[in-house]
Each structure stands twice: as C-alpha cells, then as structure tokens.
Amino acid sequence: MKQLFHLLPTGTTIVVATSCYLLFPDALTRVNAQSKANNQQPVILLAQADTEAKSTQKSPANSLSEATDAKNLITYNLEFNRSPVVGNRMRLRGVYSEGRLAFTRPRNWKLDKGQVKALIRFQHSPALYASRSNLTVLLNGTSVGSVPLNRKQSQIGQVLLNIPSNLVQDYNELTIVAQQSNSLECSNPNSPDLWTEILPDSKLIFNFQQQPIPLNFSRYPYPVFDELGLDTNQIVYLQPNQVSQTWLTPAARLQASLGRTADFRPMQTSLVSDVSDVKPNQRLVIIGTPSEQPALASWKNLPLKVVSSQILDRDNNPIPEDTGVLLITRTEKSNAPVLIATGNSSQAVAKAVQFLTQPDVRKMGTGQVILVDKLQDTATPGTRQWPRYLPEKNTFQLSEIKTQVNGQPFTDVTVRGAAAPAIDIDFRALPDDRFLRGSSMNLVYSYGPQMNPRTSAIEVLLDGVFIGGARLDSESGANRKNLKVNLPENLVKPNSRLQVFFRMNSREPFDQQNCLQPPDQQLTGTVHSDTSFDLRREVSADLPDLNLLKFGYPLAAPQDLSNTAIVLPQNPTATDVLTLLALSERLGRISQADTVKLDVYTPDSLPETVRKNNNLVGIGTREKFPLPDVFQSGGLNLSQAFSRLSAQATVQTPQDAQGMIKQIISPWNKERVLLALTAQSDTGLERVRQVFNQDPWFFQLKKDTVLISSDQKDPNPYDADAYQLDFFQSAPKVNRIEKTTLLSKVSRLIQENWLLLPLGIVGLSVLLYGISQLYIKRLANSEKK
C-alpha cells in the first residue's frame, strides 16, 4: 500500500522535530511533488566515491575556499518519526511495497554537492532470500541507492546514501521500495513473512548555507511566513505603548490572514516589548503609528524617516493621514526580518494591514516600501458561500466542486492497475445543512478493455461506508456509463469524503508455475467531471454546539468574518492578547475569503448595533471578563472567588487552573451566539489558547462547554495527552436556526417525537368521534322536530 506524508515545521531551529501533517496522494498536485522516488547508492559505492575524491588533486585556493564554506555549514536532521504515517515504524508488506515521504526545501537554504544524505535504518523478516530481496530509495523519481535485505535474525541494518543536491527541489518526495521474496520459486504476496520495517530514527541529513533573505514585498508572505519551511514559523508582535481597539483589530486581521496562508502548517505566535529580544529565527511584526510604537523613531535602517512621531516621504514631507505605510526591514541586533504596518493615523494603519489581507491586491506590492493610497473595500460574500464546501445550489456537477488540495475545479481523473488507489472527492456539506431523503449522485465513468468481467467492479464509499457499486461487465470496456447512487441523509457531514474505487482484475490468470503476475497497466478507470449531484437539503442547525465551531460555524458565516466581533477587557493582559491572536489564526485557517473583516472591541468601544447583530466572542479571566452575561446563563458556570455553580451544585475551587470554553445563545439576538474563552486565572486562559493553537485538541470540541486541565506543570503543547478535555451539554434548551417550510417543520417534529404519535392518533380519534356523535345527535333532534 502506498503511503505519503508531509514533514512540516517545528519550533526548533535544528534537529528536533515535533509536528507533521498527513499529505494525501491527491495533494501532490498542490505541492507539485512527483509521485516517484530516487534509488540510493550502496555504501560500498560511496566509499569508492570518497576514495576517488581523495585521490583528486586540488589547488590551494580551492582547498581554502572549501574549508571556509565548510565552517559556515549548518546541519539539519529531518527524522522520519515526524510523520504520523511512520510513528514507531513504517512497515512495508508483500512482494512489492512502497512508502513515501514528502518534504520541502526552505527558501534560504543553499545546498551544494555532497551536502544531502539519507540515513536509512531498517529491519526485515528473517525469511527473506537476500538474492531476491532488496530495499531501494528514490528521490523525485531518480534512484539514489539500493541495498540487499540480507540481515540475519532480523538484525537492524542501516545504509548511508549520498543524494545529489541538484535533485532536491522546493517540493520533494522520497520513496522507499521493498522488493521481497521468501521462496526461490514463487512467493505468496499475502504471506506474513514478507515484511520490512523502516525505523523511525531514519533521517535525511542536510548540510547547508543560509542565503540572505530578500526584503521585497513581491514575495510576500515570505519572509514573514515561509511556506517551504521545515521549522515552525515564529511570528512575534511588538507590543504598543497602550493596547487599544485601534491596535487590536489590525493585529487580529493580520493574524487571521497569516492563518489562511499557514493552512495546515504550524505557526507559533508571541509578544515582545523590546526589539532587542527578537531572535534570528523569528519574524517581527510592528503595527501602529509612530506614537504607538516609539521604537520606529529610533530605527536606524528604515527606508523612510520618522521625525516627531510622523512618517516622512522621500522629500521629507509628512505622508498624508489617509495613506497606509508598509515597510520591510531587519532588526539591528539579530538581523531578523521585520514587517511594519504603520501610518500617521490609526485609519492609515488599518488600511495598510487591510492591503495585506487581500491576496489579489497585495500581489501588486514590490520593493521595501508600499504606500497604500486607495484601497477598495471587498464585497462581503453570501452567508452560505463557503469555497471549500459544496455549492449552495442543490443541482451541480463535480467540476463545480473545488479540490481542497489546490482550490482548483475537479477534472477527469484516471487510475490504472489492479491495485489502483481510490479517487477522492471532498464532499463537505455546509455546517448548517440538513439532508433529506432523495439525494443522489449520477456517477459518469469509463473503463478500458481486457478486464475480467466476473471479478471487476466499481464501488462508491462515503466516509468508508459502501453506498453503491456496479460490475465492470464489458470485456471491450465502456465509455461514459452512468451509475445512480443514493446519498444517505444521515451520513453527509461537513468533513465527508466520497471515494470511488475501480476494482480491476486482468483476464489473464496468475501463472503459478512461472510465478508471473498478469499484466495490469492496461487496466484503466476514469471518473468524469460531469458527474452530477441532485441534493435534497434544508438550512437547519441547532445551537449552541461547539462541534460546529470546528468547521467555523457560525463565526465564519460569512467567510470574511464580518459577522463576528471579539471583545477583550478594557486593559487586556498579554495572555488576553495571545488568546485573541490564537482565535484569529484559527478562524483564518477554517475560512476562505478575499479579505478579513474581523473586528475587535473593548467594553467601552463596543457599539450597541454590533452587540445585537453580531456573533460575539469574549476573552478574559472571570474577574475581567468583558461580557459577564455569559455567567448568568444556565448550566455549568464560573462564579466569583474561584467557585463554580450549576443547577445541581455549587462548589469552591481555590486552586482552579482549568480553562473554559462555553457557547450560549446571545442574550441580545436569538440567532447569534456568544462564545466565552475564560478561566479563573491566566494559567487556565493559557490552556484555552493552546486548544485553539493545536489541531489535536481543537478538533475534539463538542457539546457546549469544555473544561481544559493538565496534570503537568509546563505541558508540552505538541503532546496530544498533555491536556485533558471534559465536555458538558449545559444549555437548558437548544435554539434551532432554520429556513424550512411548515410541512418540513411538522415532519421533523413527528420524526423527533414519534413516541407521542400513537397518543396523538388516539386523541385525534376520540376528538373526531366526539364531533361525529354531536353531529348525529343534533341531526336526530332536528328530525324529531
């Protein structure tokens, strides 16, 4: 079975690896990595190459140059255990098996000849025949080495292979191929003796020189964020003199924009109060006017001058107050890149940041300085226009679904061979979709000739559940056949995935005598992009529900976050601000739009119209929480003096270090929600922040209240077991947001209360019987008269 994973950044500059993300086969389009691998050279060949190199005479000048370069080399070890696919091992089974690892090359790395190596450590079955079993390593389709599987009694073996530096590209794929045999004649592909394990301490070793980082907005978001980086991108915000609403909103919008850029890649955010505290591997962000950020006045290498808290142009005239200013430079001490969004007014600062949040507009930027004179506001998308989800209309084709990998429309996909992989289709329903009976898919497919019609078939699965299929019953193949598949209404969810499998077997049988597998590369199956869908659904969602928050609902409806407002205490602490940035980043990751219109307020600056019309998020500890109405709602709540209360009990918690996430229906609008990120102390609020920072915890959210705790003093944020999450459904009642017909409401009421249906039938029968008896009695009395 072919596997593929993506090695991603960590918080360490060198060697240590702490996080990674699975990259599915269809993600190769996005990363432009070829679905191939390199063969590695045996150790003996490397020794010969070294001998030849030693025998080669070099001039003294060349020797001195190489010695100087060697001193500047930095070593980086990329270990295989950074991938969840590897974990404790990567096991290769069968006669032929492949394991694939994808990795990137950071933009500022310079790799020269002989500076990339692969250390492969492995174990294999003692039943393998060394003369017929080997392990081959490939990089981007080019072979870099092979080694026989000849270790006795499953002893650990290892091989160190040189990788030509010219093979390493921005996006790379390392493939390890095991060809295994346990018989001199014919090996059974299903034999449990055919196995080889790649050990997790295998690694890629890079020796590189750091290249100067270009300071140019034409490559933005680089160098602020490097999409090719192997370490966690570390963003540092310089705190202003006073944290006000005019600073909080631009910071939150920029962080949400960076979250969209990061997507699945990890990012670490922190605050500093002094520029000298910034480290070389960090990226500094400065937001605010010169009066809010006094460090700008003392900066020596700024492209523009700052005099008397005003920014001057090249003619030493003050830049207009409605013009945003964007600068990119370096810190004087650590030489770290710095992004500055400033201006001579708070409106100018907001305009400068807004320029960076609009992907289409910021492509115009170049050089170290950008003056944003005019910036047109982007129209707000519809509430149900979610680019990564199903189209809003009920009848559409597969070509109208954009792939989650690269955001491009789905096109015809062809698979080949007896072990063809599945064709994956992201079938993500909108979070407020409720599917009804009668939804269907008309699958349009083709397949080639020379198949065995008795054993070949096409299968359709929804989240791993079989929902339809048909035999491939034509020996001469078929073109553009149709298969209608019903979509079960209870299976379609916001993270659903359709899979189409072509189970193709050749007409030629297996040659047991000569141990020859029948040819299978002529077997092809295609799913066409004009495959159509006819859905039966309605808008209906029950709130509060933190499970829907995992997909962004309702905070990310619409996707530009314009219906969401965040409220912080009047004088927010550093923990409050970091929690705001973590939430903004998460909202950016789970939304997709042409801009960011998220607003941040303090209690004094919160308009009444926003309070009534928007979804609200309150951040802060219990004593300074800006929206105390949340603690007056029913269910589990924090109370004064480190205590908790609910309908069942009231308890004192003098050592309360837990964080709490609670969602309720907004007291000011029954169609909006109020989300509370709170705790009794900063320690608890920090744990709330980590839930939004880390995928393993965030995607566990459910019900309407979560308590976050840890038994560790300083929990490791990359440890999935470091925090414990307890979930509660504490809301006294659920509010249903729906746009349905009266008939649909009655039908759903009957479905949800079907136990009352017999009682209703009896009651209706008694009522009709009474009415009929009354009518008969009156009719009889009238006849007597």
mmCIF file of C-alpha atoms in Angstrom, residues 762-778:
data_model
loop_
_atom_site.group_PDB
_atom_site.id
_atom_site.type_symbol
_atom_site.label_atom_id
_atom_site.label_comp_id
_atom_site.label_asym_id
_atom_site.label_seq_id
_atom_site.Cartn_x
_atom_site.Cartn_y
_atom_site.Cartn_z
ATOM 1 C CA VAL A 762 -55.823 8.144 19.811
ATOM 2 C CA GLY A 763 -56.538 11.680 20.930
ATOM 3 C CA LEU A 764 -57.454 12.765 17.404
ATOM 4 C CA SER A 765 -59.684 9.703 17.019
ATOM 5 C CA VAL A 766 -61.512 10.478 20.290
ATOM 6 C CA LEU A 767 -61.935 14.103 19.172
ATOM 7 C CA LEU A 768 -63.350 13.081 15.782
ATOM 8 C CA TYR A 769 -65.596 10.516 17.456
ATOM 9 C CA GLY A 770 -66.969 13.169 19.804
ATOM 10 C CA ILE A 771 -67.597 15.584 16.966
ATOM 11 C CA SER A 772 -69.372 12.899 14.914
ATOM 12 C CA GLN A 773 -71.599 11.897 17.880
ATOM 13 C CA LEU A 774 -72.523 15.501 18.495
ATOM 14 C CA TYR A 775 -73.417 15.943 14.828
ATOM 15 C CA ILE A 776 -75.554 12.758 14.820
ATOM 16 C CA LYS A 777 -77.360 13.857 17.989
ATOM 17 C CA ARG A 778 -78.176 17.261 16.523
#
